[in-house]
Every structure is written in structure tokens, then in C-alpha cells.
PDB file of C-alpha atoms in Angstrom:
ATOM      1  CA  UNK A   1     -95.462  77.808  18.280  1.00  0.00           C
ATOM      2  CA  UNK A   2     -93.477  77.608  21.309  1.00  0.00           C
ATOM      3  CA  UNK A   3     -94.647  77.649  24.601  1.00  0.00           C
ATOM      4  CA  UNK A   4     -93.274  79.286  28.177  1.00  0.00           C
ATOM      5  CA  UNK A   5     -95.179  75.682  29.731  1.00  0.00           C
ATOM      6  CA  UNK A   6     -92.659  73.386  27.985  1.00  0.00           C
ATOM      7  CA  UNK A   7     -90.189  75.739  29.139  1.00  0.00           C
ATOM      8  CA  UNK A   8     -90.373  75.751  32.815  1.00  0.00           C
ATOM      9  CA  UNK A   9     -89.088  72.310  33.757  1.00  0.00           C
ATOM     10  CA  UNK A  10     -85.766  73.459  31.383  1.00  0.00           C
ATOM     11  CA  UNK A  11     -85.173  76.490  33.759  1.00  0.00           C
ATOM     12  CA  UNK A  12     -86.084  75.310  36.436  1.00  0.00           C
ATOM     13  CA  UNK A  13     -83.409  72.269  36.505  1.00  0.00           C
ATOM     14  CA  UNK A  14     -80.770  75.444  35.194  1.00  0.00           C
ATOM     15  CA  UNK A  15     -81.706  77.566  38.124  1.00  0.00           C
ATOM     16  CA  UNK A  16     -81.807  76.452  41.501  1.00  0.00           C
ATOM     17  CA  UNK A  17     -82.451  78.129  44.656  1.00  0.00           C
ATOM     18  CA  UNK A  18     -81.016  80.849  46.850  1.00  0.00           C
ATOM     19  CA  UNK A  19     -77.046  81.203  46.458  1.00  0.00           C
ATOM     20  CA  UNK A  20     -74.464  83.943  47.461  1.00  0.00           C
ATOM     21  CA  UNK A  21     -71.243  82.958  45.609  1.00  0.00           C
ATOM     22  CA  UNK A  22     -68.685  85.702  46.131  1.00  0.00           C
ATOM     23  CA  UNK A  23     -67.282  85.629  42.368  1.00  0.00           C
ATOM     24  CA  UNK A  24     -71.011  85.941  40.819  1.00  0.00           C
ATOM     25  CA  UNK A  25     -71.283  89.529  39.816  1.00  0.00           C
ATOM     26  CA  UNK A  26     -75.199  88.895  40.141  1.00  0.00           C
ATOM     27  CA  UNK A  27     -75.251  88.900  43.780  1.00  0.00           C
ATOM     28  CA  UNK A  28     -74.122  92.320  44.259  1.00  0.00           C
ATOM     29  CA  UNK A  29     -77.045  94.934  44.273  1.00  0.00           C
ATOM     30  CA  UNK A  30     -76.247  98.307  43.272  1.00  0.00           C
ATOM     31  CA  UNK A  31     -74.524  99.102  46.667  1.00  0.00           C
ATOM     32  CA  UNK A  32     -72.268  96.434  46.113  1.00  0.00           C
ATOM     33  CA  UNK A  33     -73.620  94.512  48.948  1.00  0.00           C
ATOM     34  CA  UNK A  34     -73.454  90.799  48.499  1.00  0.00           C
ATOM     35  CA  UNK A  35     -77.033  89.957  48.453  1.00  0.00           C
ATOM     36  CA  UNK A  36     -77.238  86.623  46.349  1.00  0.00           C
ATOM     37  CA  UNK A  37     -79.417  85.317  43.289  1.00  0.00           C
ATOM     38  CA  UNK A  38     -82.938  83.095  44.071  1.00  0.00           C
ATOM     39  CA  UNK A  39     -83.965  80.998  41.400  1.00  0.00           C
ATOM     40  CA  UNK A  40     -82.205  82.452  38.754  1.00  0.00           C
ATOM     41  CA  UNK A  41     -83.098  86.076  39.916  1.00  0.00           C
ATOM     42  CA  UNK A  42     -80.052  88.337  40.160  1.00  0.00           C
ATOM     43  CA  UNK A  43     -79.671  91.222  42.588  1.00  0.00           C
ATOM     44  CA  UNK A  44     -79.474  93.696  40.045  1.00  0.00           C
ATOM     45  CA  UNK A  45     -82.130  92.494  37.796  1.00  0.00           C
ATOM     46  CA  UNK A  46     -84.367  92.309  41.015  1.00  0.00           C
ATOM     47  CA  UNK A  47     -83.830  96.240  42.051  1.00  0.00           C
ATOM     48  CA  UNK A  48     -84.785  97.120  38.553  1.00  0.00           C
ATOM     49  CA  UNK A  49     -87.769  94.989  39.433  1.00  0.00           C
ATOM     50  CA  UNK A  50     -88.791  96.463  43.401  1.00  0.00           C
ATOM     51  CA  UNK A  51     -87.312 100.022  42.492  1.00  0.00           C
ATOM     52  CA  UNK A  52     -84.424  99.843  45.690  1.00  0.00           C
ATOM     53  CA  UNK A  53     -81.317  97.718  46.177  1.00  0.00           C
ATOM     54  CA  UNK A  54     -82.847  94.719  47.857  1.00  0.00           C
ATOM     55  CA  UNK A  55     -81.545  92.798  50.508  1.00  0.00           C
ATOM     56  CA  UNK A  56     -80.696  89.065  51.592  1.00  0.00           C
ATOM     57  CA  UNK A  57     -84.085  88.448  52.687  1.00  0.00           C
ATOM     58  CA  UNK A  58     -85.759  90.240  49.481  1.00  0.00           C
ATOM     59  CA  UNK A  59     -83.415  87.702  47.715  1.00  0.00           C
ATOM     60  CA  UNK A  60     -84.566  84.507  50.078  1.00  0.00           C
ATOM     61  CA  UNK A  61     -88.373  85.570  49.912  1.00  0.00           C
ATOM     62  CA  UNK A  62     -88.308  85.268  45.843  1.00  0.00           C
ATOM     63  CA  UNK A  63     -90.496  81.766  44.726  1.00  0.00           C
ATOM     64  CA  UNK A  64     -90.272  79.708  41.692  1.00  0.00           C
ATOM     65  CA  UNK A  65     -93.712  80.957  41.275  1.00  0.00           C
ATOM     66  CA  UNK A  66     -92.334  84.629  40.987  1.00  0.00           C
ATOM     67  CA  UNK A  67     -89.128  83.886  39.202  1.00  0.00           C
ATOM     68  CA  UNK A  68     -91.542  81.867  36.436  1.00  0.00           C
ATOM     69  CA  UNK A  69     -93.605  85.413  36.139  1.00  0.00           C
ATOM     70  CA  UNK A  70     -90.432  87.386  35.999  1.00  0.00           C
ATOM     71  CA  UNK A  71     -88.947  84.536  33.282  1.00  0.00           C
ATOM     72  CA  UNK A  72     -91.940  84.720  31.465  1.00  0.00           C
ATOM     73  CA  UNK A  73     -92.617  88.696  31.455  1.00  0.00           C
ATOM     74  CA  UNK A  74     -89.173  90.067  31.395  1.00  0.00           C
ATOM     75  CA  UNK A  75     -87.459  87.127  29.354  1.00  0.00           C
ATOM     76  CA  UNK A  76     -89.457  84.889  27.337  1.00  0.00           C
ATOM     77  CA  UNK A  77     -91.581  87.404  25.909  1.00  0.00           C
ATOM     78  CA  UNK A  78     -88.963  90.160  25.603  1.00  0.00           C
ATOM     79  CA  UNK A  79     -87.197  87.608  23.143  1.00  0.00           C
ATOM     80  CA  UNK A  80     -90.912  87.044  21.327  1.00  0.00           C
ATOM     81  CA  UNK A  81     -90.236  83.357  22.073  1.00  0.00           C
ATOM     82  CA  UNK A  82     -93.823  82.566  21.440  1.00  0.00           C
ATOM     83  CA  UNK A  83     -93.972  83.652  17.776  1.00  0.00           C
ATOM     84  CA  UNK A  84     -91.004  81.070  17.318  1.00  0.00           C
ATOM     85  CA  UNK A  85     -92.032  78.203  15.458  1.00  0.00           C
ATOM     86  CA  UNK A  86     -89.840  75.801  17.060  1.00  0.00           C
ATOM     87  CA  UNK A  87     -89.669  74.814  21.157  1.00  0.00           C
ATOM     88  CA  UNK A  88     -85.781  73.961  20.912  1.00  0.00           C
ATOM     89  CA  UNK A  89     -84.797  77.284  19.367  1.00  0.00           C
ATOM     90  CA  UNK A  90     -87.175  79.364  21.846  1.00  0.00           C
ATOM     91  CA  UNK A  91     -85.883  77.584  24.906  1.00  0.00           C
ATOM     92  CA  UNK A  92     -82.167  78.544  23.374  1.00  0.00           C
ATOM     93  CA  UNK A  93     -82.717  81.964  22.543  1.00  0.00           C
ATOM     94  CA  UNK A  94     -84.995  82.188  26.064  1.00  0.00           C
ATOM     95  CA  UNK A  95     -82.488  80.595  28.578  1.00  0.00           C
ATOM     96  CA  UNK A  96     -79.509  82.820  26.756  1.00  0.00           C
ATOM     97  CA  UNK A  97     -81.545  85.960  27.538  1.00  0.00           C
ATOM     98  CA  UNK A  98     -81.729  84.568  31.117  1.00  0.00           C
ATOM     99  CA  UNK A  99     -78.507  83.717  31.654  1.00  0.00           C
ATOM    100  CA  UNK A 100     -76.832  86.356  30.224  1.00  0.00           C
ATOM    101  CA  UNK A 101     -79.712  89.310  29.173  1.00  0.00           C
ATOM    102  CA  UNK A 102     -82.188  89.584  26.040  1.00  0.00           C
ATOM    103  CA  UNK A 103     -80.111  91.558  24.285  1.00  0.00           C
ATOM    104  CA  UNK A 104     -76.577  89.910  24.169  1.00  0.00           C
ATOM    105  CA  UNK A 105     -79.128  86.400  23.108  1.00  0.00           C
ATOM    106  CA  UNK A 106     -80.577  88.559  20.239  1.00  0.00           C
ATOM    107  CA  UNK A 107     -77.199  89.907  18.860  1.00  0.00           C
ATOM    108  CA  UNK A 108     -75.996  86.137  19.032  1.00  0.00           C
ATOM    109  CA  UNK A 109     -78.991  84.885  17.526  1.00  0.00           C
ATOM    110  CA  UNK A 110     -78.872  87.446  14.472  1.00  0.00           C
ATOM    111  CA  UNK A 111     -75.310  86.610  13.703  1.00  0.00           C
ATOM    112  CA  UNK A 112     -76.010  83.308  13.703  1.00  0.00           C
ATOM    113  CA  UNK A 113     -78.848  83.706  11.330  1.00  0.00           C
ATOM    114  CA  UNK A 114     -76.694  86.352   9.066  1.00  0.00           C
ATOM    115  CA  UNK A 115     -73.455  84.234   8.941  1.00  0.00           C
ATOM    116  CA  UNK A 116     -74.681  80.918   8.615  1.00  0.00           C
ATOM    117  CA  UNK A 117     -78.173  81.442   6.978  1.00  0.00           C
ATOM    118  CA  UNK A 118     -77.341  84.626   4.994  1.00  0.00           C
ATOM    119  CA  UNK A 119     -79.802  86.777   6.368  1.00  0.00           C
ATOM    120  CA  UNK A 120     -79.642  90.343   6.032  1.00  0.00           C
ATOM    121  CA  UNK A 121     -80.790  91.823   9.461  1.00  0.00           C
ATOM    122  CA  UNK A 122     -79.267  94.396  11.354  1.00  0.00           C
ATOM    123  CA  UNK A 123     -77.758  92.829  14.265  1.00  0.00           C
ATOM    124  CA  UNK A 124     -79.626  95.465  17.544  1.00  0.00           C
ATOM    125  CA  UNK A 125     -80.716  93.166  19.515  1.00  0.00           C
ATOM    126  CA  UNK A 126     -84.015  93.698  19.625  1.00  0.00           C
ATOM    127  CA  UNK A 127     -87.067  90.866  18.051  1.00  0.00           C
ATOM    128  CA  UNK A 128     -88.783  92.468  15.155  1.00  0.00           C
ATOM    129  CA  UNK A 129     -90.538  90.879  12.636  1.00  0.00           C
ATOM    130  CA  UNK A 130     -87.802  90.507  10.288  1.00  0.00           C
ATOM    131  CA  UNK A 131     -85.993  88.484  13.021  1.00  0.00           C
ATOM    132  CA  UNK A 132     -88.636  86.300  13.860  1.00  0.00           C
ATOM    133  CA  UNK A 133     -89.502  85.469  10.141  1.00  0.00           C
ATOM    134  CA  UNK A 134     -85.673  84.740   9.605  1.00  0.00           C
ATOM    135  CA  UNK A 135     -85.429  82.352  12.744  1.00  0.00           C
ATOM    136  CA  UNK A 136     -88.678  80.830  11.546  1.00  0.00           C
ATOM    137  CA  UNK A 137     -87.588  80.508   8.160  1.00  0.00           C
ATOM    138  CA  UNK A 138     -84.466  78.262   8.162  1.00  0.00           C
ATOM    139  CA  UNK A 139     -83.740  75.171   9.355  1.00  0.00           C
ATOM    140  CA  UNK A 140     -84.306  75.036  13.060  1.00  0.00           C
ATOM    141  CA  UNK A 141     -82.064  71.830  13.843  1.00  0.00           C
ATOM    142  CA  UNK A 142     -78.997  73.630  11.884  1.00  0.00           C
ATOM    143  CA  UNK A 143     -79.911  76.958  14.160  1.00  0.00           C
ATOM    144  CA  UNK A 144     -80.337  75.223  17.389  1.00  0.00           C
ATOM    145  CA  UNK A 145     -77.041  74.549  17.503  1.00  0.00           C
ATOM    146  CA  UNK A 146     -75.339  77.075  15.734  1.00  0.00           C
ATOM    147  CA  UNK A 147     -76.981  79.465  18.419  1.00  0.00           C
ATOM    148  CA  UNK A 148     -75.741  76.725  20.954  1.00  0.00           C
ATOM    149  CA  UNK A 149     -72.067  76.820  19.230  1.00  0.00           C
ATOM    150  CA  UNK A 150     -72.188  80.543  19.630  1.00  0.00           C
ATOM    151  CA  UNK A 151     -73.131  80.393  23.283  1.00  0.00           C
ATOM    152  CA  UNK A 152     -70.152  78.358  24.521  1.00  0.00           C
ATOM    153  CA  UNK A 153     -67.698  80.560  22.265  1.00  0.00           C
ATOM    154  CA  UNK A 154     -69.493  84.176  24.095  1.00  0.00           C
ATOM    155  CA  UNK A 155     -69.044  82.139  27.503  1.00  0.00           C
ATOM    156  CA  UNK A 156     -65.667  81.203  26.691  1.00  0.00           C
ATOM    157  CA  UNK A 157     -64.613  85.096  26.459  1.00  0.00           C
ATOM    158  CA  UNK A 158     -65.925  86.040  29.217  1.00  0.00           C
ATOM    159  CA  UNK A 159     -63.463  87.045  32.339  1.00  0.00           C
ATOM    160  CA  UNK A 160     -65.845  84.934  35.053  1.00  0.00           C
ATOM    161  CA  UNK A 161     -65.644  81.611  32.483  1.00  0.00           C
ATOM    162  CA  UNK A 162     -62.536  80.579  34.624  1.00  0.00           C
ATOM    163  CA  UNK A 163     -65.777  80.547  37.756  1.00  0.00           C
ATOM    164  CA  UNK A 164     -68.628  79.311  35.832  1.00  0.00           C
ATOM    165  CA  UNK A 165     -67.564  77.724  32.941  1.00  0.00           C
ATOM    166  CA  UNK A 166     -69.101  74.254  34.008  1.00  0.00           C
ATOM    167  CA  UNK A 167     -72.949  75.753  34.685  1.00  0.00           C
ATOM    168  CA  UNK A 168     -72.445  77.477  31.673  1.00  0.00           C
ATOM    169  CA  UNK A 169     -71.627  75.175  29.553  1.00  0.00           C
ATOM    170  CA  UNK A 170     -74.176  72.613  30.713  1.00  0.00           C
ATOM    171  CA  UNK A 171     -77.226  74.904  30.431  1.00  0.00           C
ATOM    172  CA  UNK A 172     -75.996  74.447  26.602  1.00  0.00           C
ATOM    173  CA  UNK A 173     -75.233  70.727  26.252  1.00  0.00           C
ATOM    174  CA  UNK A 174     -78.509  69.758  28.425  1.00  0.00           C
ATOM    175  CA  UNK A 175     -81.290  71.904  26.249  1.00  0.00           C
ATOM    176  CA  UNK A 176     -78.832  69.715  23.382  1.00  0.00           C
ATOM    177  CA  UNK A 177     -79.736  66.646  25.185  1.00  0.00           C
ATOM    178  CA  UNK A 178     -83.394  67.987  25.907  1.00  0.00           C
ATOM    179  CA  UNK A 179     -83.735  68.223  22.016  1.00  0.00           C
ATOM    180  CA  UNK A 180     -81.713  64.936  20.944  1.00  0.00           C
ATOM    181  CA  UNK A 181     -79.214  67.130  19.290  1.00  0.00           C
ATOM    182  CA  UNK A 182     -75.216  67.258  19.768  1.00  0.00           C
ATOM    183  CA  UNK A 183     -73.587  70.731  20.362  1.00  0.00           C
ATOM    184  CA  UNK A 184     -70.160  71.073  20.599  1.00  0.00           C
ATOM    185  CA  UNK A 185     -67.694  73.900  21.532  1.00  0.00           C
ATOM    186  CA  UNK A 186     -65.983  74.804  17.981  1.00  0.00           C
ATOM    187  CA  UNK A 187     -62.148  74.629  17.810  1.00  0.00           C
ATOM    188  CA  UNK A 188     -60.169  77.318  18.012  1.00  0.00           C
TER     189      UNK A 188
END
């Protein structure tokens, strides 16, 4: 089974420290102040967390230590990641839901395992049994980086790709090189 420990060096080399970029969206708190993202935390995920918009020094006060509980609480185990046979495809499915949110990383994931693994699930977003028996049940090289493929395609549509396209990108290609395994973005 997979396991959050394995995980932290992977998001902790993907998210860095305090940063306050004007084109990311998640440094704006819900009054549209331009608070920044610590460790991976965005403003908006944060508010839902302290129950108020928070501020530039809620932001810088956030440690690795609490982004790790807030990874592991709201993220890795929202996504079931430790009922997931394999680490590769956990840390995938994991760093997707951080990155982007649990839910888009489910959808992707259950495509995946419907179009290329002809699975039957219903594609909600949400880790149920079902899901986790179908990622368990195929072959978890072949998933790793069909989920990966997916991943740079959903980045690619996105209207801030033109900003981020390079972190985005290389959270993909560096689990890929964590794992020994070669994703590529699919031709269009």
C-alpha cells in the first residue's frame, strides 16, 4: 500500500515556500486581496481551513509541518491514496489533487481507467470502492502514465498554462523520473 511518508520528499521539492505571483489565482483570498500561497497552501484553500479570508502573515506563518497535515488530511486521504496498491500511482493521483483539487484528479483518474482499461465507473469524482479496486486492478505502470498523459493535456487547456505551464508540467515529468518511467505530452 502506499504511503503519505514516501510522499513528502515528492511535494515537498513541487512546493516551495511563501510566493505572491500576481497571475496565480491562488493568492487571492476571497476579498480578492493578493495574499500569496506557503508551501503549496493557497489562499482560498486556507480560509476554508481558518474560517476568514486570511492575510499575508496567515500565509507567511504556514510550516511545512502544517502544509504536510493539511496534504495529508485534506489531500492524500480525500483521494484514499493509502488503499492504492502502488506508491507511483498514489503520488500521481495525490499531487494532481494538490495541484489542481481532489476532484478534477478523480474525474481524470476514472477516465483514464474507463478509456484505456475499460472500466465501467461513473466518472463523480469521488474514491469509492469500485474506483479503488479498478486502479488497483490494472496495470499500474500503463496507468501511471496514462494519468500523467492526461495531466499535461488538462494543464494544457487551461487559460493560466500560458503562466505556469513549466511548474506544471514538471510536477508530471519529475514523479516520471521519480518512478523510472517516461511520460510524454500526447500529440495533438
Amino acid at each position: 500500500m502506499a504511503s503519505y511518508e514516501l510522499f513528502k520528499s515528492t511535494i515537498e521539492k513541487a512546493e516551495g515556500g511563501y510566493q505572491n505571483l500576481v497571475n496565480d489565482k491562488g493568492n487571492y483570498n476571497s476579498n480578492k486581496e493578493r495574499v500569496g500561497t506557503n508551501f503549496g497552501i493557497s489562499a482560498m484553500f486556507y480560509e476554508s481551513v481558518i474560517g476568514r479570508p486570511p492575510t499575508i502573515e496567515d500565509m507567511k506563518s504556514i510550516t511545512q509541518f502544517d502544509a504536510h497535515i493539511l496534504f495529508k488530511n485534506e489531500f492524500w486521504d480525500t483521494v484514499k491514496a493509502d488503499q492504492i496498491n502502488s506508491q507511483s500511482v498514489a503520488e500521481m493521483i495525490a499531487d494532481h489533487a494538490i495541484n489542481a483539487n481532489p476532484r478534477v484528479a478523480v474525474k481524470i483518474t476514472q477516465r483514464v481507467l474507463n478509456k484505456y482499461f475499460n472500466t465501467q465507473l461513473v466518472v463523480d469524482g469521488v474514491v469509492g470502492v469500485k474506483t479503488i479496486r479498478a486502479i488497483n486492478s490494472v496495470n499500474q505502470e500503463k496507468l501511471f502514465i496514462r494519468i500523467g498523459e492526461e495531466r499535461l493535456e488538462y494543464y494544457q487547456n487551461l487559460n493560466d498554462y500560458k503562466y505556469f505551464s513549466n511548474s506544471w508540467d514538471n510536477r508530471v515529468y519529475e514523479l516520471g523520473r521519480k518512478f523510472g518511467v517516461l511520460i510524454k505530452k500526447k500529440r495533438k
